XYZ file of C-alpha atoms in Angstrom:
591
model
C -38.113 -61.967 -136.190
C -38.910 -62.490 -133.297
C -42.548 -61.727 -131.976
C -40.964 -58.916 -129.967
C -39.501 -57.714 -132.313
C -42.199 -56.597 -134.612
C -44.615 -55.339 -132.663
C -41.624 -52.649 -132.246
C -41.866 -52.437 -135.944
C -45.489 -52.314 -136.187
C -45.773 -49.589 -132.815
C -43.246 -47.232 -134.247
C -44.235 -46.864 -138.159
C -48.005 -46.359 -137.006
C -46.750 -44.129 -134.372
C -45.262 -42.264 -137.996
C -47.725 -42.122 -140.144
C -49.897 -40.842 -137.282
C -47.166 -38.583 -137.167
C -46.937 -37.284 -140.856
C -50.763 -37.312 -141.084
C -51.093 -34.687 -138.458
C -54.802 -35.122 -137.296
C -54.091 -34.856 -133.849
C -51.972 -33.620 -131.792
C -47.979 -34.320 -131.483
C -47.821 -34.953 -127.389
C -51.720 -37.434 -127.575
C -49.978 -39.400 -130.575
C -46.415 -40.135 -128.949
C -49.035 -41.004 -125.240
C -50.796 -42.983 -127.480
C -47.882 -44.743 -128.506
C -46.990 -45.356 -125.098
C -49.393 -47.185 -124.303
C -50.033 -49.297 -126.957
C -46.332 -50.195 -126.055
C -46.993 -50.940 -122.366
C -49.863 -52.899 -123.265
C -48.220 -54.665 -125.937
C -45.086 -55.270 -124.185
C -42.595 -54.072 -125.995
C -42.375 -51.137 -122.904
C -41.613 -52.942 -119.514
C -44.805 -51.594 -116.556
C -41.602 -50.199 -114.581
C -39.909 -48.333 -117.232
C -43.367 -46.595 -118.543
C -42.471 -43.782 -117.550
C -38.711 -43.338 -117.503
C -39.106 -41.034 -120.536
C -40.066 -38.228 -117.718
C -36.269 -38.766 -115.974
C -34.445 -38.470 -119.074
C -31.758 -35.912 -119.990
C -32.649 -34.113 -122.879
C -36.388 -33.806 -121.081
C -34.609 -31.568 -118.648
C -32.324 -30.146 -121.311
C -34.812 -28.780 -123.700
C -36.969 -27.898 -120.621
C -34.056 -25.459 -119.165
C -32.966 -23.816 -122.484
C -36.879 -23.076 -122.991
C -36.387 -20.812 -119.461
C -33.055 -19.427 -120.318
C -33.938 -18.751 -124.167
C -36.976 -16.701 -122.508
C -34.592 -14.583 -119.614
C -32.123 -13.891 -122.565
C -35.281 -12.331 -124.641
C -36.481 -10.782 -121.698
C -33.808 -8.787 -120.821
C -33.710 -6.712 -123.524
C -30.150 -6.934 -124.149
C -30.960 -8.992 -127.733
C -33.153 -5.842 -129.076
C -29.737 -3.576 -128.121
C -26.944 -5.537 -129.610
C -29.584 -5.813 -132.964
C -29.772 -1.718 -132.649
C -26.420 -1.160 -132.277
C -24.489 -4.299 -133.919
C -27.042 -4.600 -137.250
C -29.287 -1.801 -137.092
C -30.059 -2.646 -141.342
C -30.169 -5.948 -141.889
C -33.633 -6.041 -142.648
C -33.694 -8.326 -146.299
C -34.775 -12.134 -144.475
C -31.745 -14.126 -146.444
C -29.387 -11.253 -145.043
C -30.982 -11.788 -141.390
C -31.057 -15.778 -142.230
C -27.618 -16.024 -143.105
C -26.073 -14.543 -139.461
C -28.221 -16.397 -137.759
C -27.641 -19.379 -139.339
C -24.019 -18.696 -140.140
C -23.548 -17.625 -136.306
C -24.901 -20.574 -135.418
C -23.242 -23.162 -136.991
C -19.337 -21.674 -135.662
C -20.999 -21.789 -132.250
C -21.740 -24.807 -132.132
C -18.072 -26.538 -133.267
C -17.272 -25.593 -130.279
C -19.971 -25.401 -127.251
C -22.867 -27.402 -127.213
C -25.470 -26.791 -130.765
C -28.455 -26.128 -127.803
C -26.589 -23.723 -126.072
C -25.778 -22.358 -129.618
C -29.459 -22.898 -130.795
C -30.354 -21.331 -127.058
C -28.203 -17.607 -127.512
C -29.329 -17.150 -130.804
C -33.224 -17.861 -130.314
C -34.448 -14.924 -128.989
C -31.935 -12.782 -131.991
C -34.594 -15.347 -134.895
C -37.550 -13.906 -132.552
C -36.549 -10.183 -133.373
C -35.207 -10.474 -136.725
C -39.187 -12.041 -137.418
C -40.506 -8.793 -135.814
C -38.508 -6.621 -137.804
C -39.192 -8.398 -141.004
C -43.017 -8.596 -140.606
C -42.175 -12.817 -140.858
C -43.036 -16.051 -138.585
C -40.675 -17.145 -136.703
C -40.778 -20.634 -138.237
C -38.589 -19.227 -141.703
C -35.876 -19.090 -139.255
C -35.867 -21.949 -136.621
C -36.106 -25.315 -138.326
C -32.799 -23.903 -140.450
C -31.165 -22.359 -137.408
C -31.569 -26.013 -135.684
C -30.160 -28.130 -138.984
C -27.315 -25.532 -139.139
C -26.914 -26.033 -134.822
C -26.323 -30.161 -136.305
C -23.878 -29.465 -139.362
C -21.811 -27.085 -137.239
C -21.399 -29.928 -134.080
C -19.113 -32.072 -136.871
C -16.361 -29.950 -137.032
C -14.636 -30.689 -134.053
C -14.663 -33.433 -131.834
C -16.424 -31.621 -129.066
C -18.776 -30.138 -131.149
C -21.565 -33.401 -130.375
C -22.189 -36.249 -128.517
C -21.304 -38.721 -131.769
C -17.999 -37.447 -132.036
C -17.548 -37.477 -128.779
C -17.959 -41.520 -128.721
C -16.592 -42.723 -131.732
C -13.621 -41.991 -130.974
C -13.580 -43.878 -127.847
C -15.011 -46.606 -130.150
C -12.199 -46.664 -132.872
C -9.465 -46.568 -129.272
C -11.459 -49.171 -128.242
C -10.670 -51.273 -131.733
C -7.487 -49.751 -132.616
C -5.794 -48.108 -128.948
C -5.780 -44.504 -131.223
C -8.858 -42.289 -130.523
C -9.173 -39.414 -133.549
C -8.112 -36.023 -132.501
C -9.778 -32.613 -131.631
C -9.632 -31.739 -135.225
C -10.078 -34.867 -137.389
C -14.065 -33.812 -137.774
C -12.551 -30.906 -139.626
C -11.824 -31.581 -143.082
C -15.227 -33.135 -143.415
C -17.028 -31.673 -140.966
C -16.440 -28.862 -141.802
C -17.183 -28.965 -146.093
C -20.087 -30.230 -144.791
C -20.423 -27.345 -142.506
C -20.202 -25.120 -145.781
C -22.190 -26.501 -148.297
C -24.933 -27.225 -145.472
C -24.939 -23.359 -145.172
C -25.369 -22.382 -148.744
C -28.198 -25.322 -149.253
C -30.047 -23.348 -146.017
C -29.910 -20.290 -147.315
C -31.868 -21.095 -150.841
C -34.358 -23.543 -149.617
C -35.482 -22.458 -146.818
C -38.691 -21.378 -148.392
C -39.359 -25.465 -148.472
C -40.861 -25.092 -145.142
C -44.261 -23.232 -144.497
C -44.882 -20.112 -142.509
C -46.343 -21.430 -139.291
C -47.807 -20.101 -136.572
C -46.205 -20.402 -133.038
C -48.569 -23.150 -131.003
C -47.231 -21.113 -128.199
C -49.737 -18.381 -128.923
C -52.857 -18.127 -127.184
C -56.616 -16.678 -126.806
C -54.540 -13.006 -126.069
C -52.916 -13.567 -129.695
C -56.298 -12.480 -131.385
C -56.449 -9.004 -128.774
C -54.129 -7.110 -131.463
C -53.970 -3.921 -129.582
C -51.414 -1.611 -131.357
C -52.161 1.650 -130.780
C -51.793 2.172 -127.215
C -50.817 5.392 -126.333
C -48.368 5.775 -123.183
C -46.326 8.308 -121.543
C -42.234 8.571 -121.130
C -39.218 11.423 -120.300
C -36.480 11.265 -121.271
C -34.534 10.603 -118.009
C -30.807 12.084 -117.120
C -28.371 9.794 -118.757
C -30.994 8.586 -121.026
C -28.951 7.726 -124.997
C -31.648 9.645 -126.648
C -30.633 12.831 -125.373
C -29.223 15.047 -128.025
C -30.501 12.801 -130.682
C -33.450 13.057 -133.536
C -37.146 11.586 -132.442
C -36.364 9.902 -135.904
C -33.562 8.055 -133.717
C -35.795 7.159 -130.667
C -38.853 5.822 -132.834
C -35.919 3.793 -134.974
C -35.354 1.822 -131.829
C -39.504 0.262 -131.631
C -39.362 -0.969 -134.904
C -41.697 0.492 -137.018
C -44.559 -0.067 -134.331
C -44.358 2.689 -132.643
C -44.891 6.367 -132.759
C -44.072 10.005 -130.137
C -48.035 12.084 -131.878
C -46.764 14.745 -129.014
C -43.601 16.309 -126.966
C -44.074 18.844 -124.095
C -41.202 20.832 -122.423
C -40.905 22.840 -119.834
C -44.917 23.812 -119.979
C -44.766 23.800 -124.475
C -46.499 21.068 -126.397
C -44.070 20.554 -129.586
C -44.798 19.051 -132.616
C -42.890 15.715 -133.513
C -40.869 16.245 -136.083
C -38.585 13.981 -136.998
C -35.010 16.338 -136.774
C -36.632 17.513 -133.324
C -33.628 17.137 -131.179
C -34.180 15.454 -127.907
C -33.454 17.039 -124.400
C -33.002 16.011 -120.722
C -36.802 15.648 -119.086
C -38.790 16.169 -122.250
C -42.347 14.563 -122.011
C -42.896 11.709 -124.736
C -46.501 10.571 -125.395
C -46.065 7.505 -127.520
C -48.321 5.121 -129.252
C -48.128 1.451 -130.722
C -47.952 -1.994 -129.598
C -47.460 -2.620 -126.011
C -44.289 -4.621 -127.580
C -43.021 -1.776 -129.720
C -43.705 0.673 -126.980
C -41.306 -1.264 -124.230
C -38.702 -1.523 -127.283
C -38.694 2.313 -127.081
C -38.403 2.411 -123.719
C -36.124 0.029 -122.205
C -33.303 0.802 -125.007
C -33.284 5.109 -124.696
C -33.893 4.204 -121.102
C -36.862 6.121 -120.992
C -38.847 7.365 -117.425
C -42.258 5.249 -117.467
C -45.273 7.311 -116.343
C -43.291 10.377 -115.005
C -42.052 9.417 -111.607
C -43.798 6.629 -110.685
C -41.345 3.449 -110.541
C -41.687 0.313 -109.287
C -38.381 -0.442 -108.119
C -38.877 0.965 -104.605
C -41.755 -1.948 -104.489
C -39.446 -4.566 -105.615
C -36.877 -4.276 -103.293
C -39.997 -5.035 -100.744
C -39.970 -8.379 -102.774
C -43.345 -7.604 -104.728
C -43.379 -8.937 -107.818
C -44.448 -6.311 -109.774
C -47.100 -7.401 -113.031
C -49.008 -5.337 -115.837
C -52.005 -6.405 -116.690
C -54.592 -4.960 -119.581
C -58.064 -4.386 -119.052
C -61.298 -3.161 -120.258
C -63.231 -0.104 -118.930
C -66.202 -1.544 -117.626
C -69.871 -0.015 -118.526
C -70.895 2.085 -115.031
C -67.313 1.452 -114.197
C -66.415 3.885 -111.198
C -63.620 4.806 -112.838
C -65.681 6.329 -116.045
C -65.291 9.858 -117.144
C -62.671 10.188 -114.828
C -58.377 11.059 -115.181
C -56.147 8.818 -113.026
C -54.398 11.692 -111.583
C -58.156 12.295 -110.068
C -58.469 9.194 -108.975
C -54.332 9.508 -107.378
C -53.499 6.107 -108.324
C -50.286 4.962 -107.480
C -51.068 7.222 -104.301
C -54.056 5.254 -103.468
C -53.998 2.166 -105.139
C -50.104 1.487 -105.567
C -50.746 1.636 -108.613
C -49.895 2.783 -112.462
C -51.268 3.874 -115.112
C -48.621 2.470 -118.135
C -51.171 2.989 -121.672
C -54.130 3.498 -122.530
C -56.348 2.100 -125.813
C -59.413 3.622 -127.941
C -60.966 2.192 -130.618
C -61.582 4.674 -133.172
C -59.409 7.714 -131.423
C -56.212 8.780 -131.338
C -55.780 10.515 -127.299
C -53.493 13.313 -127.450
C -53.506 14.549 -123.919
C -50.962 13.655 -121.240
C -51.420 10.429 -119.872
C -52.752 11.256 -116.384
C -55.769 13.355 -117.831
C -57.332 11.131 -120.034
C -61.000 10.592 -118.789
C -61.537 7.168 -119.032
C -64.853 5.390 -120.621
C -66.572 2.989 -121.425
C -64.632 0.778 -123.630
C -61.384 1.550 -123.315
C -58.497 -0.470 -122.711
C -55.676 -0.095 -119.734
C -52.215 -1.235 -119.013
C -52.159 -1.311 -115.413
C -48.539 -2.233 -113.241
C -48.605 -3.293 -110.316
C -48.317 -5.723 -107.219
C -50.785 -8.802 -108.115
C -53.345 -8.345 -104.883
C -53.531 -4.670 -105.366
C -54.595 -5.394 -109.283
C -56.959 -7.528 -108.750
C -58.559 -5.994 -105.923
C -58.963 -2.867 -107.867
C -60.275 -4.486 -111.126
C -62.523 -6.024 -108.603
C -63.623 -2.761 -106.825
C -63.306 -0.797 -109.986
C -65.507 -3.287 -112.559
C -62.891 -3.595 -115.103
C -62.332 -6.607 -117.107
C -59.023 -8.622 -117.594
C -58.275 -9.610 -121.129
C -56.590 -12.851 -121.779
C -53.294 -12.645 -119.682
C -50.191 -12.311 -122.620
C -46.498 -10.872 -121.168
C -46.583 -7.574 -121.094
C -42.753 -5.899 -120.674
C -42.919 -1.754 -120.490
C -42.332 -0.673 -117.747
C -40.261 -3.491 -116.092
C -36.780 -3.395 -114.094
C -34.173 -4.997 -117.031
C -30.813 -6.776 -115.465
C -29.200 -7.037 -119.104
C -26.004 -8.438 -118.506
C -27.157 -10.831 -116.025
C -29.255 -14.054 -118.582
C -25.777 -13.317 -120.497
C -23.427 -14.489 -117.393
C -25.996 -17.030 -116.615
C -25.665 -18.747 -119.652
C -22.252 -18.548 -120.390
C -21.524 -19.945 -116.667
C -23.499 -22.718 -118.037
C -21.327 -22.928 -121.071
C -18.935 -22.657 -120.136
C -18.674 -25.524 -117.572
C -20.138 -28.229 -119.227
C -16.786 -26.512 -121.936
C -14.691 -27.612 -119.091
C -16.528 -30.821 -118.037
C -16.695 -29.265 -114.975
C -20.376 -30.413 -114.743
C -22.796 -32.417 -117.084
C -24.978 -30.425 -119.969
C -28.350 -31.364 -117.697
C -26.792 -29.796 -114.238
C -25.482 -27.002 -116.277
C -28.652 -25.666 -117.369
C -31.213 -26.523 -115.119
C -28.909 -24.719 -112.446
C -28.531 -22.172 -115.661
C -32.862 -22.228 -115.333
C -33.306 -21.815 -111.945
C -30.485 -19.152 -111.330
C -33.092 -16.681 -114.071
C -35.568 -17.040 -111.536
C -34.421 -17.053 -108.461
C -32.407 -13.840 -109.910
C -35.393 -12.719 -110.965
C -34.714 -12.473 -114.814
C -37.870 -14.610 -114.782
C -40.888 -14.037 -112.534
C -42.680 -16.998 -111.064
C -45.114 -16.427 -112.933
C -44.013 -16.707 -116.662
C -41.408 -19.610 -116.008
C -44.100 -22.137 -116.620
C -45.540 -20.082 -119.357
C -41.588 -20.070 -120.815
C -41.333 -23.849 -120.698
C -43.273 -25.591 -123.681
C -45.874 -28.507 -122.225
C -46.774 -30.309 -125.003
C -43.048 -30.917 -126.626
C -41.800 -32.471 -123.099
C -44.436 -35.093 -122.905
C -43.311 -35.981 -126.408
C -40.217 -36.290 -125.323
C -41.333 -38.448 -121.973
C -43.403 -40.938 -123.598
C -41.039 -41.251 -127.645
C -38.139 -42.180 -125.552
C -39.440 -45.648 -123.622
C -40.716 -46.233 -127.752
C -37.914 -45.630 -129.508
C -35.790 -47.301 -126.976
C -37.828 -50.757 -127.414
C -36.505 -50.940 -130.965
C -32.979 -51.264 -128.550
C -34.336 -53.637 -126.344
C -36.282 -55.840 -128.535
C -33.161 -56.464 -130.428
C -34.194 -54.899 -133.224
C -31.249 -52.815 -134.085
C -29.693 -56.249 -134.331
C -32.316 -57.200 -136.794
C -31.215 -54.116 -138.395
C -27.243 -54.804 -138.364
C -28.234 -57.831 -140.431
C -30.173 -56.675 -142.679
C -27.356 -53.875 -143.983
C -24.676 -57.064 -144.142
C -26.968 -58.057 -146.646
C -28.007 -55.490 -148.408
C -23.518 -54.160 -148.785
C -21.831 -57.358 -149.474
C -21.927 -57.219 -152.364
C -21.466 -52.977 -153.101
C -18.780 -51.099 -153.994
C -16.523 -49.049 -151.663
C -19.116 -46.028 -152.470
C -22.461 -48.038 -151.906
C -20.655 -49.756 -148.696
C -20.422 -46.779 -147.081
C -23.641 -44.823 -148.255
C -25.811 -47.659 -146.898
C -23.867 -47.237 -143.347
C -24.300 -43.606 -143.461
C -28.048 -43.846 -144.697
C -28.124 -46.540 -141.910
C -26.984 -44.728 -139.099
C -29.058 -41.593 -139.847
C -32.241 -43.460 -140.221
C -31.770 -44.705 -136.463
C -31.052 -41.745 -135.004
C -34.939 -40.652 -134.757
C -35.487 -43.311 -132.146
C -32.375 -43.505 -130.787
C -30.279 -40.214 -128.698
C -27.408 -39.838 -131.226
C -24.414 -40.931 -129.225
C -26.558 -43.968 -128.316
C -27.112 -44.974 -132.772
C -23.036 -44.427 -132.891
C -22.602 -46.925 -129.404
C -25.015 -49.902 -131.433
C -24.032 -49.175 -135.154
C -20.398 -47.794 -134.465
C -18.776 -51.431 -134.120
C -21.438 -52.741 -136.599
C -19.616 -50.279 -139.227
C -16.148 -51.383 -137.759
C -16.745 -54.910 -138.366
C -18.602 -54.857 -141.623
C -15.287 -53.085 -143.282
C -12.780 -55.181 -141.805
C -15.529 -58.210 -143.723
C -14.698 -56.104 -147.156
C -11.054 -55.762 -145.864
C -11.203 -51.865 -145.956
C -9.927 -49.385 -143.285
C -12.700 -48.582 -140.156
C -11.650 -44.541 -139.898
C -14.667 -43.337 -143.203
C -17.479 -46.017 -141.816
C -16.896 -44.745 -138.361
C -17.161 -41.342 -139.984
C -19.743 -41.707 -141.257
C -21.433 -43.389 -139.001
C -20.621 -40.700 -136.605
C -22.424 -38.098 -139.385
C -25.155 -40.099 -139.983
C -26.101 -39.838 -136.099
C -25.447 -36.054 -135.946
C -27.735 -35.401 -138.624
C -31.214 -35.947 -137.747
C -32.770 -33.736 -140.114
C -36.548 -35.586 -140.627
C -37.791 -36.068 -137.379
C -38.422 -33.773 -134.590
C -37.839 -36.025 -131.930
C -34.520 -37.240 -132.470
C -32.437 -34.276 -131.137
C -33.384 -31.513 -128.565
C -32.517 -28.860 -131.382
C -34.928 -30.101 -133.266
C -37.412 -30.478 -130.304
C -36.525 -27.218 -128.710
C -37.599 -25.176 -131.976
C -41.341 -26.891 -133.247
C -43.383 -25.330 -130.403
C -41.784 -21.723 -130.877
C -41.965 -22.232 -134.466
C -45.421 -23.862 -134.640
C -43.803 -27.055 -136.169
C -45.752 -30.329 -137.595
C -43.888 -34.211 -137.486
C -44.812 -33.324 -141.929
C -42.389 -29.818 -141.462
C -39.336 -31.400 -140.657
C -38.412 -33.525 -144.061
C -39.244 -30.868 -146.112
C -36.557 -29.177 -145.778
C -34.756 -32.427 -144.027
C -35.001 -34.692 -146.614
C -32.900 -32.430 -149.422
C -30.673 -31.684 -147.356
C -29.855 -35.492 -146.207
C -29.773 -35.602 -149.532
C -27.013 -32.548 -150.166
C -25.095 -34.284 -147.064
C -24.810 -38.367 -148.085
C -24.003 -36.524 -151.558
C -20.693 -34.356 -150.591
C -19.682 -36.443 -147.872
C -19.347 -40.231 -149.164
C -16.693 -38.955 -152.359
C -14.736 -36.519 -149.377
C -14.524 -38.927 -146.467
C -12.760 -41.376 -148.998
C -10.732 -38.570 -150.032
C -9.686 -37.806 -146.428
C -9.764 -41.289 -144.730
C -8.941 -43.170 -147.486
C -10.410 -47.088 -147.754
C -7.232 -49.355 -147.983
């Protein structure tokens, strides 16, 4: 082993130790490893930052924006309420998510399948009062397993088919992978449904200081507009849309104040006084197509090009609006601002929203153009809270995000454009079509994850450029020489699993497949089972967040630590090995 190869193993080994230790944040560790690799000469100066232009970084960042656009549209909430209103068991929810992602991944890019279902996972987590981390890692692992079922399901299958064509003159076909892949998918899904508790519940690393300001008693006002699906339905059916996060505290009908009885039938033009958290209020208003805050609508201003947003602010002591109501202030007519909700600590507000007299300490939600909001807050002594996304009162474009995502995945499925171009174009479309406001675009992208990926790519590639992979191949030949057929096949599978975190999965196949084929020939075996084992190992990185973009995609939203992945991934890897070896030997005989 040369000095450069030794240094590559030392740097990568030290980096893994620090990742598992978890004392420092993962992006800091990755950047430190990159600088160390440059310093010792295993990564050239002119290639140190190649990772920032790598396709994986573009795919992960774009997928986060696309997923945020789908979630923001409200279409996921509406679909769940319509088709899956009664799924409340965590295991049942997990089964739906994992099985759906697994099946979709057999026919579309696994990161696309995962991006579709991420918003559903967050909705289920909110409904069941659990952290999204319960769902996200099993979903990511399901997407990897699902890709094993067809030739187009994952890059390793495509690459290994090409390698077989070069070696034997005959490529694998579309469904040659299905007998083994479907078996692994079935066993893997069953395992994930029972073993998901191995992963601790984590709080998302994307949660910032605003999560400490959890205001759940906002009072807001909405009108049952003509054409609302709530007309003719009971009040309890409407409240159900908020998943228990909001209640109706009063109904005003033609000047009468009605008690909010659960079985009362809603009519057009009913005015509802709602109380709850902003997310629950938004779900009720958007899904029932209610009209927020009377006749004050931001629609006309949006058409004029002003970007509308909502902010939370505290009425300061001595503020000019203290003791005044929104009606008296003529907020909308004078300042072009809507009052969407009010929260007062320790008190339930039962007046109409416009008639509430504001007090010092009240938390209010205001909606308007950013410039007008800034001026109002400064002029009237209101203190903005830590900024968080408030969707209450925003205009939704429900079909567009799904159409954009479908176009991206369809174009990659037929080979029209590469995956990075398709997803980057989809993310751009989310912005251009104003599905996601400009101010929220970079909030949707998990910066530390992307920096970690970009820094790790040249470090991981040093294993190849220094010849470390050839050293690994030599070790394999020595170890497997005296093993029985099942043992030799297992060695190839384990080697591919071990290498894929440090190369991308397609590169792993390119490196390992010729080794596997020549290894099989030297032992007098047919190469097909060994090539299949290589593809399975390369497609099953369950031990780290860095070997596959699906694992990386869920790391930030799930709040996972590096050491969380082996907790679920190691036993799943053992299950894959135990099941795949005999299945391969039956489906693809060695002689």
